[in-house]
mmCIF file of C-alpha atoms in Angstrom:
data_model
loop_
_atom_site.group_PDB
_atom_site.id
_atom_site.type_symbol
_atom_site.label_atom_id
_atom_site.label_comp_id
_atom_site.label_asym_id
_atom_site.label_seq_id
_atom_site.Cartn_x
_atom_site.Cartn_y
_atom_site.Cartn_z
ATOM 1 C CA MET A 234 -5.850 39.480 -62.731
ATOM 2 C CA ARG A 235 -9.604 38.946 -61.784
ATOM 3 C CA ALA A 236 -9.022 37.175 -58.455
ATOM 4 C CA ALA A 237 -7.209 40.330 -57.391
ATOM 5 C CA ILE A 238 -10.970 42.088 -56.775
ATOM 6 C CA LEU A 239 -11.238 39.607 -54.176
ATOM 7 C CA PHE A 240 -8.752 40.707 -52.148
ATOM 8 C CA ILE A 241 -10.897 43.512 -51.225
ATOM 9 C CA PRO A 242 -12.598 42.831 -47.808
ATOM 10 C CA PHE A 243 -15.994 43.475 -47.022
ATOM 11 C CA VAL A 244 -16.132 44.773 -43.427
ATOM 12 C CA TYR A 245 -18.438 47.662 -41.231
ATOM 13 C CA LEU A 246 -15.688 50.144 -40.231
ATOM 14 C CA VAL A 247 -16.251 50.679 -36.318
ATOM 15 C CA SER A 248 -14.673 53.693 -34.707
ATOM 16 C CA ALA A 249 -11.331 52.945 -33.007
ATOM 17 C CA GLU A 250 -8.823 54.605 -31.401
ATOM 18 C CA PHE A 251 -6.722 54.258 -28.090
ATOM 19 C CA GLY A 252 -7.601 54.561 -24.878
ATOM 20 C CA ALA A 253 -6.694 57.834 -22.956
ATOM 21 C CA ASP A 254 -4.129 56.117 -20.477
ATOM 22 C CA PHE A 255 -2.509 54.084 -23.531
ATOM 23 C CA ASN A 256 -2.219 56.913 -25.374
ATOM 24 C CA HIS A 257 -0.360 58.854 -22.569
ATOM 25 C CA TRP A 258 1.720 55.922 -21.785
ATOM 26 C CA ILE A 259 2.848 56.072 -25.675
ATOM 27 C CA THR A 260 3.672 59.434 -26.366
ATOM 28 C CA LYS A 261 5.601 59.646 -22.654
ATOM 29 C CA THR A 262 7.354 56.340 -23.584
ATOM 30 C CA TYR A 263 7.962 56.676 -27.412
ATOM 31 C CA GLY A 264 7.322 60.445 -28.263
ATOM 32 C CA GLU A 265 4.430 62.124 -30.203
ATOM 33 C CA GLY A 266 5.475 61.224 -33.483
ATOM 34 C CA ALA A 267 5.558 57.558 -32.668
ATOM 35 C CA LYS A 268 2.038 58.249 -31.135
ATOM 36 C CA ARG A 269 1.208 59.202 -34.325
ATOM 37 C CA ARG A 270 2.556 56.720 -36.254
ATOM 38 C CA LEU A 271 0.516 54.102 -34.282
ATOM 39 C CA GLU A 272 -2.730 55.405 -33.476
ATOM 40 C CA ARG A 273 -3.453 56.479 -37.405
ATOM 41 C CA ARG A 274 -5.772 59.052 -36.577
ATOM 42 C CA ASP A 275 -5.838 59.834 -40.205
ATOM 43 C CA LEU A 276 -7.755 57.214 -40.623
ATOM 44 C CA PRO A 277 -11.413 55.990 -39.446
ATOM 45 C CA GLY A 278 -10.613 52.903 -37.423
ATOM 46 C CA GLY A 279 -6.621 53.047 -37.393
ATOM 47 C CA SER A 280 -6.166 51.532 -34.087
ATOM 48 C CA PHE A 281 -7.656 50.476 -30.942
ATOM 49 C CA GLY A 282 -6.183 49.277 -27.294
ATOM 50 C CA GLY A 283 -5.516 49.728 -24.313
ATOM 51 C CA LYS A 284 -6.947 51.293 -20.650
ATOM 52 C CA SER A 285 -8.560 54.426 -21.230
ATOM 53 C CA SER A 286 -8.012 56.209 -17.899
ATOM 54 C CA GLY A 287 -5.326 55.036 -15.091
ATOM 55 C CA ASN A 288 -8.083 54.872 -12.338
ATOM 56 C CA GLU A 289 -8.871 51.011 -14.306
ATOM 57 C CA SER A 290 -7.368 48.188 -12.503
ATOM 58 C CA THR A 291 -4.009 47.379 -13.065
ATOM 59 C CA THR A 292 -4.262 43.716 -13.628
ATOM 60 C CA VAL A 293 -3.933 42.337 -16.823
ATOM 61 C CA ARG A 294 -5.722 38.899 -16.417
ATOM 62 C CA ASN A 295 -5.167 37.656 -19.605
ATOM 63 C CA GLU A 296 -1.829 38.156 -22.268
ATOM 64 C CA PRO A 297 -2.744 40.788 -24.234
ATOM 65 C CA VAL A 298 -3.194 40.305 -28.202
ATOM 66 C CA VAL A 299 -1.883 41.494 -30.886
ATOM 67 C CA PHE A 300 -4.310 41.527 -33.598
ATOM 68 C CA VAL A 301 -2.382 42.406 -37.039
ATOM 69 C CA HIS A 302 -4.619 43.041 -40.390
ATOM 70 C CA GLY A 303 -4.849 42.200 -43.882
ATOM 71 C CA VAL A 304 -4.413 43.827 -47.146
ATOM 72 C CA SER A 305 -6.260 47.071 -47.760
ATOM 73 C CA SER A 306 -7.906 46.807 -44.254
ATOM 74 C CA ARG A 307 -7.529 48.582 -40.908
ATOM 75 C CA ALA A 308 -7.723 48.010 -37.217
ATOM 76 C CA GLY A 309 -11.291 49.180 -36.640
ATOM 77 C CA GLU A 310 -12.622 46.313 -39.384
ATOM 78 C CA MET A 311 -12.139 42.924 -39.034
ATOM 79 C CA MET A 312 -9.560 43.038 -36.454
ATOM 80 C CA GLN A 313 -12.037 44.859 -33.945
ATOM 81 C CA GLN A 314 -14.327 42.784 -34.298
ATOM 82 C CA ALA A 315 -12.497 39.777 -33.417
ATOM 83 C CA ALA A 316 -11.637 41.544 -30.544
ATOM 84 C CA ASN A 317 -15.251 42.331 -29.776
ATOM 85 C CA TYR A 318 -15.843 38.555 -29.631
ATOM 86 C CA PHE A 319 -12.805 38.626 -27.181
ATOM 87 C CA LYS A 320 -14.372 41.413 -24.855
ATOM 88 C CA LYS A 321 -17.529 39.114 -24.923
ATOM 89 C CA ASN A 322 -15.169 36.765 -23.358
ATOM 90 C CA GLY A 323 -13.391 38.002 -20.341
ATOM 91 C CA TYR A 324 -10.916 40.110 -22.372
ATOM 92 C CA GLY A 325 -10.548 43.692 -21.561
ATOM 93 C CA ASP A 326 -9.231 47.009 -23.268
ATOM 94 C CA GLY A 327 -5.811 46.508 -21.708
ATOM 95 C CA GLU A 328 -5.819 43.485 -23.493
ATOM 96 C CA LEU A 329 -6.753 43.981 -27.360
ATOM 97 C CA TYR A 330 -4.440 45.707 -29.352
ATOM 98 C CA ALA A 331 -4.057 47.319 -33.458
ATOM 99 C CA THR A 332 -2.810 49.446 -35.955
ATOM 100 C CA THR A 333 -2.985 50.044 -39.442
ATOM 101 C CA TYR A 334 -0.069 49.734 -41.425
ATOM 102 C CA GLY A 335 -0.238 50.694 -45.071
ATOM 103 C CA ASN A 336 -2.825 53.309 -46.376
ATOM 104 C CA GLY A 337 -6.071 51.620 -45.178
ATOM 105 C CA GLY A 338 -7.538 50.856 -48.604
ATOM 106 C CA ASN A 339 -8.831 54.361 -48.975
ATOM 107 C CA ALA A 340 -11.592 53.099 -50.640
ATOM 108 C CA ASP A 341 -9.601 52.463 -53.876
ATOM 109 C CA LYS A 342 -10.466 49.051 -55.259
ATOM 110 C CA THR A 343 -6.816 48.687 -56.952
ATOM 111 C CA SER A 344 -4.952 49.780 -53.547
ATOM 112 C CA TRP A 345 -4.406 45.881 -53.020
ATOM 113 C CA MET A 346 -2.001 45.554 -56.087
ATOM 114 C CA LYS A 347 0.261 48.222 -54.207
ATOM 115 C CA TYR A 348 0.900 47.084 -51.089
ATOM 116 C CA HIS A 349 4.044 44.886 -50.549
ATOM 117 C CA MET A 350 5.650 43.887 -47.213
ATOM 118 C CA GLN A 351 7.819 46.862 -47.025
ATOM 119 C CA CYS A 352 9.760 47.716 -43.623
ATOM 120 C CA SER A 353 8.137 50.617 -42.685
ATOM 121 C CA SER A 354 4.909 48.204 -42.437
ATOM 122 C CA VAL A 355 6.933 45.728 -40.637
ATOM 123 C CA LYS A 356 8.437 48.237 -37.842
ATOM 124 C CA GLN A 357 4.717 49.583 -37.168
ATOM 125 C CA VAL A 358 3.579 46.131 -36.276
ATOM 126 C CA ARG A 359 7.121 45.443 -34.290
ATOM 127 C CA THR A 360 6.577 48.648 -32.617
ATOM 128 C CA MET A 361 2.787 47.849 -31.567
ATOM 129 C CA ILE A 362 4.087 44.180 -30.451
ATOM 130 C CA VAL A 363 6.849 45.604 -28.414
ATOM 131 C CA ALA A 364 4.517 48.727 -26.533
ATOM 132 C CA ALA A 365 1.601 46.221 -25.921
ATOM 133 C CA HIS A 366 4.414 43.655 -24.389
ATOM 134 C CA LYS A 367 5.995 46.979 -22.189
ATOM 135 C CA TYR A 368 2.575 48.662 -21.428
ATOM 136 C CA THR A 369 1.028 45.698 -19.505
ATOM 137 C CA GLY A 370 4.204 44.178 -18.409
ATOM 138 C CA ARG A 371 2.941 40.386 -20.240
ATOM 139 C CA LYS A 372 3.888 38.430 -22.798
ATOM 140 C CA VAL A 373 1.709 38.886 -25.968
ATOM 141 C CA ASP A 374 -0.541 36.947 -28.056
ATOM 142 C CA LEU A 375 -0.594 37.723 -31.841
ATOM 143 C CA ILE A 376 -2.685 37.134 -34.001
ATOM 144 C CA ALA A 377 -2.707 37.936 -37.778
ATOM 145 C CA PHE A 378 -4.462 37.659 -40.904
ATOM 146 C CA SER A 379 -3.842 37.117 -45.026
ATOM 147 C CA LEU A 380 -0.338 39.719 -45.822
ATOM 148 C CA GLY A 381 -0.061 40.634 -42.365
ATOM 149 C CA VAL A 382 1.034 36.923 -41.049
ATOM 150 C CA PRO A 383 4.174 37.710 -43.336
ATOM 151 C CA ILE A 384 4.341 40.758 -42.207
ATOM 152 C CA ALA A 385 3.876 40.065 -38.313
ATOM 153 C CA ARG A 386 6.443 36.986 -38.934
ATOM 154 C CA LYS A 387 9.087 39.577 -39.943
ATOM 155 C CA ALA A 388 7.942 41.855 -37.382
ATOM 156 C CA VAL A 389 9.131 39.227 -34.825
ATOM 157 C CA LEU A 390 12.179 37.710 -36.481
ATOM 158 C CA GLY A 391 13.845 41.003 -36.888
ATOM 159 C CA GLY A 392 17.372 41.258 -38.702
ATOM 160 C CA ARG A 393 17.567 42.996 -41.882
ATOM 161 C CA CYS A 394 14.545 44.364 -44.241
ATOM 162 C CA VAL A 395 14.932 43.107 -47.889
ATOM 163 C CA ASP A 396 14.176 46.524 -49.035
ATOM 164 C CA THR A 397 15.650 48.998 -47.269
ATOM 165 C CA HIS A 398 18.607 47.047 -45.155
ATOM 166 C CA GLN A 399 17.420 48.148 -42.021
ATOM 167 C CA ASN A 400 18.620 46.156 -39.312
ATOM 168 C CA LEU A 401 15.325 45.676 -36.769
ATOM 169 C CA GLY A 402 17.332 44.382 -34.041
ATOM 170 C CA LYS A 403 17.268 40.668 -32.325
ATOM 171 C CA PRO A 404 13.723 38.161 -32.425
ATOM 172 C CA LEU A 405 11.309 38.782 -30.529
ATOM 173 C CA THR A 406 10.628 35.090 -29.385
ATOM 174 C CA HIS A 407 10.672 35.769 -25.960
ATOM 175 C CA VAL A 408 8.064 38.356 -25.848
ATOM 176 C CA VAL A 409 5.623 36.141 -27.832
ATOM 177 C CA ASP A 410 3.544 33.997 -26.095
ATOM 178 C CA THR A 411 0.944 32.402 -28.980
ATOM 179 C CA PHE A 412 1.208 33.167 -32.926
ATOM 180 C CA VAL A 413 -1.555 32.554 -34.835
ATOM 181 C CA GLY A 414 -1.394 33.002 -38.443
ATOM 182 C CA VAL A 415 -5.288 33.155 -40.613
ATOM 183 C CA ALA A 416 -5.090 32.405 -44.255
ATOM 184 C CA GLY A 417 -1.280 34.030 -44.675
ATOM 185 C CA PRO A 418 0.418 33.893 -47.945
ATOM 186 C CA ASN A 419 3.789 32.222 -45.881
ATOM 187 C CA HIS A 420 4.964 30.559 -49.529
ATOM 188 C CA GLY A 421 3.214 32.865 -52.114
ATOM 189 C CA VAL A 422 0.081 33.030 -53.784
ATOM 190 C CA ALA A 423 -2.118 30.385 -56.124
ATOM 191 C CA PRO A 424 -5.361 32.111 -56.444
ATOM 192 C CA VAL A 425 -8.383 30.161 -58.017
ATOM 193 C CA ILE A 426 -9.398 31.201 -61.332
ATOM 194 C CA GLY A 427 -12.346 29.220 -62.374
ATOM 195 C CA ASN A 428 -11.801 25.939 -60.123
ATOM 196 C CA LEU A 429 -7.963 25.988 -61.368
ATOM 197 C CA PRO A 430 -4.755 27.420 -59.002
ATOM 198 C CA VAL A 431 -3.001 29.999 -61.142
ATOM 199 C CA PRO A 432 0.636 31.058 -59.738
ATOM 200 C CA GLY A 433 -0.476 34.635 -60.596
ATOM 201 C CA CYS A 434 2.867 36.484 -59.063
ATOM 202 C CA ALA A 435 4.818 34.548 -61.183
ATOM 203 C CA LEU A 436 2.781 36.137 -63.750
ATOM 204 C CA LEU A 437 2.476 39.615 -62.876
ATOM 205 C CA PRO A 438 5.869 40.251 -61.041
ATOM 206 C CA PHE A 439 5.922 43.798 -61.907
ATOM 207 C CA MET A 440 2.565 44.289 -59.458
ATOM 208 C CA PRO A 441 4.269 45.589 -55.890
ATOM 209 C CA ILE A 442 1.931 42.907 -53.773
ATOM 210 C CA CYS A 443 4.034 40.140 -56.501
ATOM 211 C CA ASN A 444 7.450 41.802 -56.818
ATOM 212 C CA PRO A 445 10.300 39.271 -56.226
ATOM 213 C CA LYS A 446 11.839 41.644 -53.510
ATOM 214 C CA ASP A 447 9.668 42.230 -50.667
ATOM 215 C CA GLY A 448 6.325 40.869 -52.536
ATOM 216 C CA LEU A 449 4.715 37.629 -52.772
ATOM 217 C CA PHE A 450 6.624 36.164 -55.677
ATOM 218 C CA SER A 451 6.372 32.275 -56.137
ATOM 219 C CA GLY A 452 5.271 29.828 -58.758
ATOM 220 C CA VAL A 453 8.266 29.599 -60.298
ATOM 221 C CA CYS A 454 9.300 26.863 -58.078
ATOM 222 C CA PRO A 455 11.162 26.622 -55.836
ATOM 223 C CA ILE A 456 12.134 30.260 -56.059
ATOM 224 C CA THR A 457 10.328 32.965 -53.928
ATOM 225 C CA SER A 458 10.973 36.591 -53.467
ATOM 226 C CA GLU A 459 13.905 37.697 -51.093
ATOM 227 C CA PHE A 460 11.072 38.209 -48.102
ATOM 228 C CA LEU A 461 9.452 34.851 -47.935
ATOM 229 C CA THR A 462 12.910 33.276 -48.564
ATOM 230 C CA ASP A 463 13.906 35.108 -45.402
ATOM 231 C CA ILE A 464 10.920 34.535 -43.201
ATOM 232 C CA ASN A 465 10.978 30.762 -43.796
ATOM 233 C CA GLY A 466 14.761 30.520 -43.857
ATOM 234 C CA ARG A 467 14.570 30.022 -39.622
ATOM 235 C CA HIS A 468 12.164 28.021 -37.651
ATOM 236 C CA LYS A 469 10.192 28.077 -34.420
ATOM 237 C CA TYR A 470 11.040 32.393 -33.843
ATOM 238 C CA GLU A 471 6.907 33.151 -33.902
ATOM 239 C CA GLY A 472 6.568 32.111 -30.566
ATOM 240 C CA ALA A 473 6.293 29.661 -28.225
ATOM 241 C CA HIS A 474 2.872 28.346 -29.814
ATOM 242 C CA VAL A 475 2.206 28.668 -33.304
ATOM 243 C CA TYR A 476 -0.561 27.468 -35.521
ATOM 244 C CA THR A 477 -2.251 28.511 -38.545
ATOM 245 C CA ILE A 478 -5.943 28.457 -39.748
ATOM 246 C CA GLY A 479 -6.799 27.296 -43.782
ATOM 247 C CA SER A 480 -8.587 26.474 -46.252
ATOM 248 C CA ASN A 481 -8.626 24.114 -48.446
ATOM 249 C CA SER A 482 -10.995 26.625 -51.160
ATOM 250 C CA ASP A 483 -9.206 29.423 -50.044
ATOM 251 C CA GLU A 484 -9.543 31.171 -53.389
ATOM 252 C CA ILE A 485 -6.973 34.253 -52.778
ATOM 253 C CA VAL A 486 -3.887 32.507 -51.291
ATOM 254 C CA GLY A 487 -5.141 28.888 -52.509
ATOM 255 C CA SER A 488 -3.954 25.866 -51.243
ATOM 256 C CA SER A 489 -0.554 24.364 -52.550
ATOM 257 C CA VAL A 490 1.853 26.533 -53.946
ATOM 258 C CA CYS A 491 4.954 24.926 -55.110
ATOM 259 C CA GLY A 492 4.189 21.381 -53.297
ATOM 260 C CA GLN A 493 3.795 23.547 -50.006
ATOM 261 C CA ILE A 494 0.429 24.496 -47.726
ATOM 262 C CA THR A 495 1.146 28.189 -48.483
ATOM 263 C CA THR A 496 -1.269 29.133 -45.102
ATOM 264 C CA ARG A 497 1.032 26.902 -42.893
ATOM 265 C CA ILE A 498 4.246 27.956 -40.923
ATOM 266 C CA PRO A 499 7.123 25.590 -40.683
ATOM 267 C CA HIS A 500 7.468 23.806 -37.509
ATOM 268 C CA GLN A 501 3.555 24.738 -36.121
ATOM 269 C CA ASN A 502 2.385 23.118 -33.373
ATOM 270 C CA GLY A 503 -0.988 22.962 -35.110
ATOM 271 C CA GLU A 504 -3.557 23.157 -37.432
ATOM 272 C CA LYS A 505 -7.399 24.485 -37.684
ATOM 273 C CA ARG A 506 -7.866 23.139 -41.754
ATOM 274 C CA TYR A 507 -11.140 23.761 -43.366
ATOM 275 C CA GLY A 508 -12.274 22.279 -46.273
ATOM 276 C CA LYS A 509 -14.865 24.193 -47.812
ATOM 277 C CA LEU A 510 -13.655 28.000 -46.441
ATOM 278 C CA ARG A 511 -13.058 30.354 -48.570
ATOM 279 C CA HIS A 512 -10.310 33.482 -47.652
ATOM 280 C CA ASN A 513 -13.374 35.555 -46.216
ATOM 281 C CA GLN A 514 -15.844 33.193 -45.420
ATOM 282 C CA VAL A 515 -13.815 31.962 -42.515
ATOM 283 C CA ILE A 516 -14.987 34.275 -40.588
ATOM 284 C CA PHE A 517 -18.682 35.959 -41.854
ATOM 285 C CA HIS A 518 -20.671 32.586 -41.862
ATOM 286 C CA PRO A 519 -19.615 29.916 -40.223
ATOM 287 C CA ASP A 520 -23.163 27.755 -40.775
ATOM 288 C CA ARG A 521 -22.784 28.229 -44.344
ATOM 289 C CA PRO A 522 -20.977 25.127 -46.430
ATOM 290 C CA ILE A 523 -18.591 27.054 -48.477
ATOM 291 C CA ARG A 524 -16.760 30.240 -46.982
ATOM 292 C CA THR A 525 -13.509 32.152 -48.373
ATOM 293 C CA HIS A 526 -10.733 33.870 -47.874
ATOM 294 C CA PHE A 527 -12.203 36.581 -45.060
ATOM 295 C CA GLN A 528 -14.858 33.988 -43.848
ATOM 296 C CA VAL A 529 -11.823 31.933 -42.753
ATOM 297 C CA PHE A 530 -11.137 34.855 -40.254
ATOM 298 C CA ARG A 531 -15.065 35.694 -39.400
ATOM 299 C CA SER A 532 -15.547 31.779 -38.769
ATOM 300 C CA SER A 533 -12.679 31.674 -36.511
ATOM 301 C CA TYR A 534 -13.173 33.940 -33.234
ATOM 302 C CA GLU A 535 -13.599 30.936 -30.817
ATOM 303 C CA VAL A 536 -10.588 28.726 -32.786
ATOM 304 C CA LEU A 537 -8.474 32.025 -32.824
ATOM 305 C CA LEU A 538 -9.856 32.406 -28.727
ATOM 306 C CA ARG A 539 -9.075 28.411 -27.702
ATOM 307 C CA MET A 540 -5.592 29.165 -29.910
ATOM 308 C CA VAL A 541 -4.193 31.849 -27.788
ATOM 309 C CA HIS A 542 -6.191 31.228 -24.369
ATOM 310 C CA ASP A 543 -5.677 27.453 -23.496
ATOM 311 C CA HIS A 544 -2.779 26.424 -26.668
ATOM 312 C CA ARG A 545 -5.702 24.246 -28.395
ATOM 313 C CA VAL A 546 -7.259 23.648 -31.481
ATOM 314 C CA VAL A 547 -11.193 22.909 -31.564
#
């Protein structure tokens, strides 16, 4: 499917890893194995966050933010760029966190189709949320993009994984203050091909990313994958404040799937909606009239900041 190529983000990879103090704390608290899984030193830009030294100020002025990347991406790419914007606006290293789930793309242009919302990815994000919360002693804010949105929602929801049936535990709702989902396929995908929305996953259910268990299967209304049915079966568990950002022109996840705006989360508190932003453009070139799936994120740094810091949509 031609639209599939568009899942690959155009990014500038930067060096990223945990601060030494946070690294030591994770090892002491969860063990060396957990530290390796979270830090992902096997990948350039596999993680970031935490204080570098115990001598740094112990005061956490802002609620820590956990960033969750999208498909075929890494913590040190788009999420690091967003974190840098937060740094320019008063946030410190001890208040900004991210890990990498999956293979990070591995320079494989077809890797996007091999992704699915497997339990291991959900556990990775869930552990990062809990670690940031316990390390700082504060509630956390979550900012998730693209496929990271449903994965992060399940990480907070907990319960049984649809693929492995492992019980993740109780919801983490009490730990999360603000949840922001950007260009997320919460109800499936209907990528735009030749200006027409196509129920891609209904046509290609054999691809891992579209599979009917832990994929984005949708388009055969009202049936969706077990994973999507699970995360949409309960409401208001994502956090105390829930917001979304989306575009009517998102060429990857589309806009409407079976009569529902797919980027919206049921019973959300507010939304920023762009008329002509494609999936990537929301973040790349906010001054340009047409924006893509990835630009939806890159154009929204200030919107994200105000949502998590002030609980308002600008």
